[in-house]
Short mmCIF file of C-alpha atoms in Angstrom, two decimals:
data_model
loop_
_atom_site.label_atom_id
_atom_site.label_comp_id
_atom_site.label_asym_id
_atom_site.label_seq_id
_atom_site.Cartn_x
_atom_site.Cartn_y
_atom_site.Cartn_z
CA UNK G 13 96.81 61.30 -100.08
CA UNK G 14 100.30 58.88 -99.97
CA UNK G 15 101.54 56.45 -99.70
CA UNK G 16 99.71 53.33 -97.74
CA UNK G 17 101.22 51.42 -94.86
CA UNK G 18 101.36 47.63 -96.28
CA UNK G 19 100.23 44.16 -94.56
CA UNK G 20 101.90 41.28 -95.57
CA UNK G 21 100.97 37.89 -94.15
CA UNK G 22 103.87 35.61 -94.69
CA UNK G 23 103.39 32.06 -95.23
CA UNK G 24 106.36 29.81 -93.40
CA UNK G 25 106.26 27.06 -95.35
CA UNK G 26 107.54 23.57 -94.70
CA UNK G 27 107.67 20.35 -97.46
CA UNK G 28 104.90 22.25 -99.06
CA UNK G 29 102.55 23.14 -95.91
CA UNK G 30 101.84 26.54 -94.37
CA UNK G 31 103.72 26.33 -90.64
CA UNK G 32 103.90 28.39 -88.06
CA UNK G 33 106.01 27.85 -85.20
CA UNK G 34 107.22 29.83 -81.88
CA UNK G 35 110.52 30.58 -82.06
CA UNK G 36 110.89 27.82 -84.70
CA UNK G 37 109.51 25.33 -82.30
CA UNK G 38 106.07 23.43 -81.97
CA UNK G 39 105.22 23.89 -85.50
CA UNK G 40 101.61 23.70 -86.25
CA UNK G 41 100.00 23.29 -89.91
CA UNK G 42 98.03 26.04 -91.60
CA UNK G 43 97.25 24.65 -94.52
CA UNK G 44 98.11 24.25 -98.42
CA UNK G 45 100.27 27.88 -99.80
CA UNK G 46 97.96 28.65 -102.76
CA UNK G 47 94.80 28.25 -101.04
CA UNK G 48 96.44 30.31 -98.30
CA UNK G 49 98.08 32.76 -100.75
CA UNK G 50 94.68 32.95 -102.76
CA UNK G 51 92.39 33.83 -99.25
CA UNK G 52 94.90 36.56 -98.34
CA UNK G 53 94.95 38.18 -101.76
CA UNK G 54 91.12 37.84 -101.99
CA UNK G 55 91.25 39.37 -98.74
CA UNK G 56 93.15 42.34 -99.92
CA UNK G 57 96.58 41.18 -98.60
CA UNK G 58 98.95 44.29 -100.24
CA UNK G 59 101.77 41.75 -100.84
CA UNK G 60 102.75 38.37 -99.78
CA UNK G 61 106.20 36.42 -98.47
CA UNK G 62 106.70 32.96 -98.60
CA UNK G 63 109.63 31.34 -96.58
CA UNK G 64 111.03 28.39 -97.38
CA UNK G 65 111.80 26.98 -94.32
CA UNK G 66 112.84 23.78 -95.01
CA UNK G 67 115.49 25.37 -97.48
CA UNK G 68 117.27 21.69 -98.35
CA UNK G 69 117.96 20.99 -101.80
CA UNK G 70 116.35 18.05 -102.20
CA UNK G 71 112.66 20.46 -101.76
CA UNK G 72 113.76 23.08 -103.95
CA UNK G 73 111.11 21.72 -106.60
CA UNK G 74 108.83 21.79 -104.54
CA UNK G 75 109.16 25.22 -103.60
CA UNK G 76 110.06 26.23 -107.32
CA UNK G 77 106.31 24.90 -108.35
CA UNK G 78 104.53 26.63 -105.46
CA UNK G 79 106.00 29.94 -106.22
CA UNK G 80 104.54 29.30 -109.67
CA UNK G 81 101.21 27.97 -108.54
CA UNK G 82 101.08 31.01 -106.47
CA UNK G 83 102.19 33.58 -109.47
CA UNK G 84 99.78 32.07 -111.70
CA UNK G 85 96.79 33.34 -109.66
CA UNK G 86 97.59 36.01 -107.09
CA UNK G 87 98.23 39.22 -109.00
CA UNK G 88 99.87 41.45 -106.12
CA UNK G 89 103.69 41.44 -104.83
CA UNK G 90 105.08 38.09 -104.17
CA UNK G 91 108.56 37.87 -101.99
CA UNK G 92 110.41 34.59 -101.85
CA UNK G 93 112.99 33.60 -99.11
CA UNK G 94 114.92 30.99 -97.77
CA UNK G 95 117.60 29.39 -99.25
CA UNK G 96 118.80 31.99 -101.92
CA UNK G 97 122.50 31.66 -101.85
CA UNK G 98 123.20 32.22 -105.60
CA UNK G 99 122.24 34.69 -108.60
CA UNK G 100 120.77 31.21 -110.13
CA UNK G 101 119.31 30.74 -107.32
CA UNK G 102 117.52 34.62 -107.76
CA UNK G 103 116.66 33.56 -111.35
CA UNK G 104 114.92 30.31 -110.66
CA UNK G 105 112.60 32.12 -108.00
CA UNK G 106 111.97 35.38 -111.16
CA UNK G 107 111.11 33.15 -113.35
CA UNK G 108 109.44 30.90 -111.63
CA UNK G 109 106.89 34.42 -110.65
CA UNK G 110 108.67 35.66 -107.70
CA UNK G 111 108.58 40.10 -107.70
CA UNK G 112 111.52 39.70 -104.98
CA UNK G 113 114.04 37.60 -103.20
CA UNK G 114 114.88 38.19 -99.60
CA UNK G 115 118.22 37.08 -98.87
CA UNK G 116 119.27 36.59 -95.32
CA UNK G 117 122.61 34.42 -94.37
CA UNK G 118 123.91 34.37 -97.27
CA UNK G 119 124.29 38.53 -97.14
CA UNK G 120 126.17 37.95 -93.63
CA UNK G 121 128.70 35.51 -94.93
CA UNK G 122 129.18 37.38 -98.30
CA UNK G 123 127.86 40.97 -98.22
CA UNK G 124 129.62 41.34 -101.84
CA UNK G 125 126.24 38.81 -103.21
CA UNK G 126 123.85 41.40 -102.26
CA UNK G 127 125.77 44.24 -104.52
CA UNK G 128 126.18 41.52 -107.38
CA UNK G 129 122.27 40.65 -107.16
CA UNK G 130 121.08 44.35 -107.16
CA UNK G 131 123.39 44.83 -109.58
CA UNK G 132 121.71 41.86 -111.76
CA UNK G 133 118.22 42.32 -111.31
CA UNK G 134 117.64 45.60 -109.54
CA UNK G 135 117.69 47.06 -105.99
CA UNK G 136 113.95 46.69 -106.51
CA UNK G 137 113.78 43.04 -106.22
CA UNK G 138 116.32 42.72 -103.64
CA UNK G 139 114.84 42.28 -99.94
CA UNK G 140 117.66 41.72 -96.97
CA UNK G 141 116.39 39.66 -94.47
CA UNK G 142 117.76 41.08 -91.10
CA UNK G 143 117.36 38.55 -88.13
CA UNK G 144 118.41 41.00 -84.94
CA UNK G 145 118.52 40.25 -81.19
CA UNK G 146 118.98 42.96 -78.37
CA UNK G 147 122.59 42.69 -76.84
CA UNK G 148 122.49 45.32 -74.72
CA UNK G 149 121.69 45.01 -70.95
CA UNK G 150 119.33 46.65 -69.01
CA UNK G 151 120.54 50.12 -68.47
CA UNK G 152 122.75 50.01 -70.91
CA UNK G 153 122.10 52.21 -74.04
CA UNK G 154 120.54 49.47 -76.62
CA UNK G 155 122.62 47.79 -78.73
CA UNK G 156 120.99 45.07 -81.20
CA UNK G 157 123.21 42.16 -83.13
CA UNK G 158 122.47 39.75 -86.15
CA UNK G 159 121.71 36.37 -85.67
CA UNK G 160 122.08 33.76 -88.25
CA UNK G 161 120.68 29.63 -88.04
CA UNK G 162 116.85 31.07 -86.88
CA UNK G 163 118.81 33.12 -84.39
CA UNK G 164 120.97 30.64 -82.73
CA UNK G 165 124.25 32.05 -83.49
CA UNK G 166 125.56 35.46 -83.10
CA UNK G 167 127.60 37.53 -85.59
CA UNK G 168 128.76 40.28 -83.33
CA UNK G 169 127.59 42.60 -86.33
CA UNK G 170 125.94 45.52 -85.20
CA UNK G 171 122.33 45.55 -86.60
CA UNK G 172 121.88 48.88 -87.42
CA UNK G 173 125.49 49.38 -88.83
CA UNK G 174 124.83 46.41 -91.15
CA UNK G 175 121.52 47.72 -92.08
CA UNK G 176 123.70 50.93 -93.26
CA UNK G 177 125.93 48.74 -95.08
CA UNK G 178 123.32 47.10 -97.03
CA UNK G 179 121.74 49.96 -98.29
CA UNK G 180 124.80 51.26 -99.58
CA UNK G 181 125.33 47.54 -101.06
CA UNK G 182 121.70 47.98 -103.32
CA UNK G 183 119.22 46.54 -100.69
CA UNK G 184 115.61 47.40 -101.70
CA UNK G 185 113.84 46.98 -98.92
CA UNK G 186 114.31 45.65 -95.21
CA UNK G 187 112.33 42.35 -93.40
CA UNK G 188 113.32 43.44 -89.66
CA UNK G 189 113.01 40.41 -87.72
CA UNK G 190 113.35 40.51 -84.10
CA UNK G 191 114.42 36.78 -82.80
CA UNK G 192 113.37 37.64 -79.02
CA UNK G 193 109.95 37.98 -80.38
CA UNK G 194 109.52 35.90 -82.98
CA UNK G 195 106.13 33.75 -82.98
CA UNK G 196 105.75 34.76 -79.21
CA UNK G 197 102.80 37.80 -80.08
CA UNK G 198 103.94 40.15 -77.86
CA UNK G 199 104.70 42.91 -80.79
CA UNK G 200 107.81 44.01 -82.99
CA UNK G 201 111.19 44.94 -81.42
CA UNK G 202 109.84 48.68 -81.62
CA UNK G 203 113.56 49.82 -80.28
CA UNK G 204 115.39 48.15 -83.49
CA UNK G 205 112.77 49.02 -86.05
CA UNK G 206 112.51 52.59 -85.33
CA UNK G 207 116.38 52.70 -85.09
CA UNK G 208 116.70 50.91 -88.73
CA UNK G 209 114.16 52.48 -89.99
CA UNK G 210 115.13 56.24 -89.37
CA UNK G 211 118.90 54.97 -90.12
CA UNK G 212 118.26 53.84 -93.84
CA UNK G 213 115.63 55.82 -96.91
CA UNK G 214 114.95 52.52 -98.20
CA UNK G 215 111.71 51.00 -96.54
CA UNK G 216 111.94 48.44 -93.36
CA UNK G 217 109.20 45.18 -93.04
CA UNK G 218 108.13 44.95 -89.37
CA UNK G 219 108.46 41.47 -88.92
CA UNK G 220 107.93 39.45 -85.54
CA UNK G 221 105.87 38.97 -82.60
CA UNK G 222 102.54 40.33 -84.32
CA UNK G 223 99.82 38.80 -81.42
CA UNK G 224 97.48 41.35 -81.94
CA UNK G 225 96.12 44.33 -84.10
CA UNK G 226 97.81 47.08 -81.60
CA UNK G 227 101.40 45.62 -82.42
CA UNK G 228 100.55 46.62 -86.02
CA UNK G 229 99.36 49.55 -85.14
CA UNK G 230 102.93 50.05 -82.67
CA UNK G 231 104.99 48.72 -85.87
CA UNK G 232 104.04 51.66 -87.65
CA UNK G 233 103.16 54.34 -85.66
CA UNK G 234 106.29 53.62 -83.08
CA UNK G 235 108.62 51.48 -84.67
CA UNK G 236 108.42 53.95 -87.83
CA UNK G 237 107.95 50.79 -90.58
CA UNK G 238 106.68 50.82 -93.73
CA UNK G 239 104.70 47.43 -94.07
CA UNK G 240 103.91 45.20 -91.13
CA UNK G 241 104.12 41.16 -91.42
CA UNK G 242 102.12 38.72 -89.68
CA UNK G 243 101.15 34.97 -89.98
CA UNK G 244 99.96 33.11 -86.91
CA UNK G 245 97.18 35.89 -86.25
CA UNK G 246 95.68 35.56 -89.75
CA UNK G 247 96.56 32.00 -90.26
CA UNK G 248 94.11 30.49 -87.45
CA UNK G 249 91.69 32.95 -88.54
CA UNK G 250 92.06 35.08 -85.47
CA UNK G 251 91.85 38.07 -87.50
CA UNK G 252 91.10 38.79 -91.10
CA UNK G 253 93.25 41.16 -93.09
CA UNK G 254 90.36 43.66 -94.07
CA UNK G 255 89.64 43.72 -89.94
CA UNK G 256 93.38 44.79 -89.75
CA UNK G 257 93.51 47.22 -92.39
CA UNK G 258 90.55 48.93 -90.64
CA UNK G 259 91.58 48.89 -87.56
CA UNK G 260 94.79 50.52 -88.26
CA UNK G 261 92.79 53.33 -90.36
CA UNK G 262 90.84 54.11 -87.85
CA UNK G 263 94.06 54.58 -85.48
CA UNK G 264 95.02 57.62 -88.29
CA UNK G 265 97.42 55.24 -90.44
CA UNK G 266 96.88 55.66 -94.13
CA UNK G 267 95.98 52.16 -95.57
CA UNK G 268 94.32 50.47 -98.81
CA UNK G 269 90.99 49.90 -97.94
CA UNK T 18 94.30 33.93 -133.34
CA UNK T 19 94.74 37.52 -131.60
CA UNK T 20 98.51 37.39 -130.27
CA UNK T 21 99.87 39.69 -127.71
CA UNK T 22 103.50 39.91 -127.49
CA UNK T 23 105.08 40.82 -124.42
CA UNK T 24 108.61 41.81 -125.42
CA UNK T 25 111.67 39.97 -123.71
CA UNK T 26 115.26 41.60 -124.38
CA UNK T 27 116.37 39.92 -121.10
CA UNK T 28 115.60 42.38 -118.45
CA UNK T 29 113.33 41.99 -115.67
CA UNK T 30 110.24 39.96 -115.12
CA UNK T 31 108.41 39.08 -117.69
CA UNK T 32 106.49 35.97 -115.98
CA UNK T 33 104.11 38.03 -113.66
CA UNK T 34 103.23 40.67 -116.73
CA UNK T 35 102.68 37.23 -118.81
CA UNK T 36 100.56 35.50 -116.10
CA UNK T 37 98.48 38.60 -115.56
CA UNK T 38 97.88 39.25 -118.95
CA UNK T 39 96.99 35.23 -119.43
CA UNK T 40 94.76 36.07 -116.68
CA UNK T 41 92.45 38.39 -118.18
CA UNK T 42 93.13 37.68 -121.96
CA UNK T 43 89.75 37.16 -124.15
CA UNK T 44 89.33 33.54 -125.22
CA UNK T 45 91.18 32.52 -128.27
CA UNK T 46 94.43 35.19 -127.83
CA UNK T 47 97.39 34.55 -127.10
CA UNK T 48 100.10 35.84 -125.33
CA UNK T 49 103.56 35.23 -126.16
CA UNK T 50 106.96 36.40 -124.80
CA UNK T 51 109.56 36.88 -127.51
CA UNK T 52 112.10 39.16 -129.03
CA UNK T 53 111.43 37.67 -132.34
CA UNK T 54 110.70 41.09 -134.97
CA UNK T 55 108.45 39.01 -137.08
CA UNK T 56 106.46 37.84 -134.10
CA UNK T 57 105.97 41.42 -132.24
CA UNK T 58 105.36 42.71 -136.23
CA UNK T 59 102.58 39.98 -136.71
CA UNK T 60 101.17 40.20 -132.90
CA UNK T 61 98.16 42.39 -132.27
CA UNK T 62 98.94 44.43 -129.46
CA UNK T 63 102.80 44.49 -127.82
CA UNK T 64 103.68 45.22 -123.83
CA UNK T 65 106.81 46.32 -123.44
CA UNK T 66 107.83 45.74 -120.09
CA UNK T 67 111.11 46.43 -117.83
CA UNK T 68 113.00 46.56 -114.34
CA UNK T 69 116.15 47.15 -113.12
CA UNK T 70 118.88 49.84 -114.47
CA UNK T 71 117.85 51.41 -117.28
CA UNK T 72 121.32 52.06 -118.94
CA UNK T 73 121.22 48.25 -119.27
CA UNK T 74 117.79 48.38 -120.35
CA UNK T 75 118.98 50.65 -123.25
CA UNK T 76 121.81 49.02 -124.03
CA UNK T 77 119.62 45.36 -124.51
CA UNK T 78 116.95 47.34 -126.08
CA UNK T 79 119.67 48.89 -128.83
CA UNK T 80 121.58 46.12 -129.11
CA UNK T 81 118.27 43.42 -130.02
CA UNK T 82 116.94 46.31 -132.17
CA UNK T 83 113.71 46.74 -129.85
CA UNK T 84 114.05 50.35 -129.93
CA UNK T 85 113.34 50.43 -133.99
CA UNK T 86 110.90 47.53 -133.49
CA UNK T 87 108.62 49.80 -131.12
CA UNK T 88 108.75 52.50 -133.25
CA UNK T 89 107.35 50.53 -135.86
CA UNK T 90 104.76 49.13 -133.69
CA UNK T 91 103.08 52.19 -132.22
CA UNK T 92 102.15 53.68 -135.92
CA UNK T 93 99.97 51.05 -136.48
CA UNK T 94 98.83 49.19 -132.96
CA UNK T 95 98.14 49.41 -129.49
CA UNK T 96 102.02 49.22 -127.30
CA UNK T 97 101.64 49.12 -123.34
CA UNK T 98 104.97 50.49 -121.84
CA UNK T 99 105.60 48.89 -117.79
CA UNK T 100 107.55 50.88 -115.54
CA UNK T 101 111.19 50.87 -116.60
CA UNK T 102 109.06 50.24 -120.21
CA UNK T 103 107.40 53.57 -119.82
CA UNK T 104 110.60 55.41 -118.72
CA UNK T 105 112.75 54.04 -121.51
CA UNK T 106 109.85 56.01 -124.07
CA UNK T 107 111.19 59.32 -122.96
CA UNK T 108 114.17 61.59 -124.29
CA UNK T 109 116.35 61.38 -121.32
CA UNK T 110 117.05 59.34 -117.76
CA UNK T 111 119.23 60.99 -114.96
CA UNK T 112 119.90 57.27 -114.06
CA UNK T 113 123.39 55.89 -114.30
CA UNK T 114 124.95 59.27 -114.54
CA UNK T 115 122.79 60.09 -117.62
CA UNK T 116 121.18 57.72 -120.32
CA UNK T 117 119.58 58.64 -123.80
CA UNK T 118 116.32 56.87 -124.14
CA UNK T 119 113.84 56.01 -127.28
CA UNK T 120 111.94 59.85 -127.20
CA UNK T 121 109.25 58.50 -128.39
CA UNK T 122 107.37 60.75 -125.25
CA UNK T 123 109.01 64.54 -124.59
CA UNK T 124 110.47 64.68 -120.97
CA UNK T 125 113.03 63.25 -118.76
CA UNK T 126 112.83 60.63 -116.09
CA UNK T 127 114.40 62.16 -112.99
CA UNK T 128 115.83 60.82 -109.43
CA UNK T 129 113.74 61.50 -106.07
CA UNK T 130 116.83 62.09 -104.38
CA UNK T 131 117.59 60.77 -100.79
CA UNK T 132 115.44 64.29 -98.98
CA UNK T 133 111.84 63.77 -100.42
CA UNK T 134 109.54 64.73 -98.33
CA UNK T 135 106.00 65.73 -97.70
CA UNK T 136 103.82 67.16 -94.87
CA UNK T 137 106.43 67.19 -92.75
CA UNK T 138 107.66 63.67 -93.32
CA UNK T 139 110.61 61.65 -94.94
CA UNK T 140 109.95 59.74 -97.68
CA UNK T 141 111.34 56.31 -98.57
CA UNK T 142 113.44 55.79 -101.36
CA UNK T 143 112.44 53.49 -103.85
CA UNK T 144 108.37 54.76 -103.49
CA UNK T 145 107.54 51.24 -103.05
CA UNK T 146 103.57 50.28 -102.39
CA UNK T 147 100.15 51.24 -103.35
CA UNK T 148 99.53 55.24 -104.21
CA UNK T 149 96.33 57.17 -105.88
CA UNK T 150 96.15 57.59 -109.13
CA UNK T 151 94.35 60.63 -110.38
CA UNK T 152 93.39 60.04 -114.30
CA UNK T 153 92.58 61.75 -116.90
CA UNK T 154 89.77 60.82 -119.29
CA UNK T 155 91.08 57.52 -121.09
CA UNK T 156 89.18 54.28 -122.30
CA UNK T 157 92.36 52.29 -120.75
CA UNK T 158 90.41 53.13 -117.53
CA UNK T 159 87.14 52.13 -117.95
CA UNK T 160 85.73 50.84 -114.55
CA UNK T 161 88.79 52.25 -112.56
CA UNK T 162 87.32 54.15 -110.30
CA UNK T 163 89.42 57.69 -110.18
CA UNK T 164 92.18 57.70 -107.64
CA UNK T 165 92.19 53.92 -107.12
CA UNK T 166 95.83 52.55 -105.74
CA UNK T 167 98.37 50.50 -108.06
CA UNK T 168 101.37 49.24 -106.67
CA UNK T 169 104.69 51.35 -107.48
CA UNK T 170 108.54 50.47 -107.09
CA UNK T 171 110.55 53.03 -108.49
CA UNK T 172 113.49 55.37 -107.60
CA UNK T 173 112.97 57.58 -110.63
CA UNK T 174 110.07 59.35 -111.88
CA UNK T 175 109.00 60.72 -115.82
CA UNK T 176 108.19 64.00 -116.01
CA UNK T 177 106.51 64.24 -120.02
CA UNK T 178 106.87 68.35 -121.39
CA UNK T 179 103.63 68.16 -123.18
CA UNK T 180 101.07 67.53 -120.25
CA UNK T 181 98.31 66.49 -122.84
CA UNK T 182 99.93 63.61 -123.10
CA UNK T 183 99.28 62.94 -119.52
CA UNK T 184 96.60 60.47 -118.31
CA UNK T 185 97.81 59.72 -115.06
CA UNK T 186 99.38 61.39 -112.29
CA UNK T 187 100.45 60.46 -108.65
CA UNK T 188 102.02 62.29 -105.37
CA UNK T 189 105.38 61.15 -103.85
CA UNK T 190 106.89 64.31 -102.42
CA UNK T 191 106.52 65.40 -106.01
CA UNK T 192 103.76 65.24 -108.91
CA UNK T 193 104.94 62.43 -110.70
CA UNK T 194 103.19 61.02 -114.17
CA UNK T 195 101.68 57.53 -113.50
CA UNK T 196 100.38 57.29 -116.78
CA UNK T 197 101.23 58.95 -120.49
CA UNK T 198 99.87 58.26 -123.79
CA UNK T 199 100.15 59.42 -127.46
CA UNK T 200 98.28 57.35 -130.13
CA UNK T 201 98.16 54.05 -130.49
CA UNK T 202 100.98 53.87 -127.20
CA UNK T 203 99.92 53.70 -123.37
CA UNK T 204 102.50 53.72 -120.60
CA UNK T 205 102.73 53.38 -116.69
CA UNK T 206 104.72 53.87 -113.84
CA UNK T 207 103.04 51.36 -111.78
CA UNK T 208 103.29 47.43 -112.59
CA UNK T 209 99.17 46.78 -113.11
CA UNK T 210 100.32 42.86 -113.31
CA UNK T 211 100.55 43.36 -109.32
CA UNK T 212 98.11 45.95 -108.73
CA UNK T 213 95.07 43.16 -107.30
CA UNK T 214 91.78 43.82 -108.91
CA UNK T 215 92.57 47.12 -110.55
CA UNK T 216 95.68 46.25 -111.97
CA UNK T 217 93.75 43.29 -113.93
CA UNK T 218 91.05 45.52 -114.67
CA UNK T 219 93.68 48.05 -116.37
CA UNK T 220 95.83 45.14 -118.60
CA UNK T 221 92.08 43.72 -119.48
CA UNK T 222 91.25 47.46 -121.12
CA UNK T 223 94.50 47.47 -122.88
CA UNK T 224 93.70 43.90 -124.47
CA UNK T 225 90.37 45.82 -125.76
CA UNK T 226 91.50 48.62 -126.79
CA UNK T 227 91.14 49.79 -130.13
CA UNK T 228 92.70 53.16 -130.49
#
């Protein structure tokens, strides 16, 4: 009896719709985030994220009273990201209900923000967002860089080093994103999750590329990751979450039922 | 009007144990978040909740007086201690090189360390998701089935001395105590505010409870 693996649909959302895009193209709308947040928890979701992906300033409002919406009626984990650039910006999303904050460019351009936020309000709350892309050629041994702007631009930061570094810094927790295989459903990066994963003790979100149950199933049982994260394949009611969580049970992984 | 207060002295979040509690509150009581003495010595029933460090924890708790204001409240009414809320009711915390806590509970809250492991596998450091909970008889509870999961995040564990006082326990590498109680006071490891149906279920019994 331990621990369970985790599912976490994510909702992407947009000027206050659900979205889902490939590879942050041909974006296509999944409906109103607290209806959506309130089927997945009825559904047994074991935590949720919610993206802003608009992330202007002018929205942040918006997104402020949809966190709260959300928080007022879905009593599991709730993870906000996009945007969060400042400790203010941390408190607004607390307050407003958020359990976490995942922080993504912000940590590249100023690594010292995720120490001062764990510092603040507790590793436990603190989720680095790690957008990675494989470098490497073929035949090469793998190498894997972040990518910042929805992984447009290269760092040259090695993924797993920075992973490393972010631990050290007071991450809590890991959303492993793998930009070749983002919204395209052909599974998770398994090479850069395992490698992350069995790099760092703190626990890694399998996040990308989710087309079918199996790549949950490869997420955790290959890539080594604690929690899997999906949207498209729950969003257009391809699958249910219970349908996951059983299907991965029955494959030997430990999950709440 | 029944009032619960849920205590705020600036740490943590106190919105998701407020909305929960909202949630499944009888008609008619209220719940209010406050450090105000008089208002957590008039309210009903208190939740003290908490995240993040706990040196800073203790030194908010001191500092507002909290500390002398749960003492006070567990002679006489029901107190519901939340993760770094439960910890901060023992003797002693191996957290930030060593922290004296209220003692209101015998036992120390120790670190998992970065080697934890179990069956043959590493463990992740915080214990972060949804683990058993094997319980001891308790009215807090009451239509729980035994061994349901509640969501944990935690990097340090209680261990009480007196294991009467135990009604909860949980496996993480080691046999940690999910839940402790004495009196009139109730405490847990695990945040119940995000533990789904259970969770709710659990914060409902505490609103009932009359010990």
């Amino acid at each position: 009896m331990g621990l369970a693996k985790r599912i976490i649909p994510c909702l992407d959302v947009d000027n206050g719709r659900v979205v889902k895009g490939v590879q942050f193209v041909d974006i296509r709308d999944a409906g109103d985030p607290v209806e959506v947040a309130r089927r997945y928890d009825e559904q047994g979701a074991d935590e949720i994220i919610f993206l802003d992906i608009t992330a202007s300033s002018d929205n942040r409002d918006t997104t402020v009273h949809t966190v709260e919406a959300i928080a007022g009626e879905v009593f599991i984990p709730l993870t906000v990201g996009g945007g969060i650039r400042t400790i203010e910006d941390i408190r607004t999303m607390l307050n407003a209900g958020a359990d976490k904050v995942s922080i993504n460019t912000a940590a590249v351009f100023n690594p010292e923000f995720v120490r001062e936020a764990a510092q603040k309000f507790g590793s436990q709350c603190i989720v680095v967002a790690i957008d990675a892309k494989k470098v490497s050629k073929p035949g090469e041994k793998d190498r894997w860089e972040i990518f910042t702007y929805g992984g447009r631009k290269p760092t040259g930061i090695d993924a797993v080093e920075w992973a490393i570094k972010m631990e050290e810094y007071g991450a809590g927790e890991f959303m492993l994103t793998s930009m070749d295989q983002d919204g395209v459903k052909n599974g998770y990066d398994l090479g850069v999750t395992k490698a992350i994963s069995e790099a760092v003790v703190i626990p890694v979100i399998a996040s990308g590329g989710a087309g079918n149950l199996d790549h949950l199933v490869d997420g955790i049982k290959k890539g080594k990751a604690d929690a899997v994260l999906a949207a498209s394949i729950f969003h257009f009611g391809e699958h249910t979450v219970p349908e996951a969580k059983q299907y991965m049970a029955d494959r030997g992984i430990e999950m709440r039922l | 009007m029944q009032t619960v207060a849920v205590i705020d002295y600036g740490m943590g979040n106190l919105h998701s144990a407020a909305k929960a509690l909202e949630h499944v509150a009888p008609e008619g009581m209220k719940v209010l978040i406050t450090s105000d003495s008089k208002v957590i010595h008039n309210a009903d029933r208190v939740v003290l909740p908490g995240v993040g460090a706990i040196r800073d924890c203790m030194a908010e708790i001191r500092r507002l007086g909290v500390d002398e204001m749960v003492k006070d409240v567990v002679k006489n009414k029901p107190l519901l201690g939340i993760c770094v809320g439960m910890q901060v009711l023992l003797a002693h915390s191996e957290e930030n090189s060593g922290v004296e806590c209220m003692g209101l509970l015998p036992g120390n809250v120790r670190y998992f360390g970065r080697d934890l492991h179990e069956d043959g596998e590493h463990l992740k450091v915080p214990h972060m998701g949804w683990s058993r909970v094997a319980q001891s008889d308790h009215p807090l509870w009451n239509d729980i089935e035994d061994g349901s999961r509640f969501y944990f995040v935690h990097s340090y564990y209680a261990q009480c001395e007196d294991r009467s006082l135990v009604a909860g326990t949980c496996q993480y590498g080691v046999r940690l105590d999910a839940a402790l109680t004495r009196d009139n006071l109730f405490a847990v490891q695990f945040h119940p505010e995000k533990s789904a149906a259970c969770g709710l279920k659990l914060l409902g019994n505490f609103l009932r409870w009359n010990p």
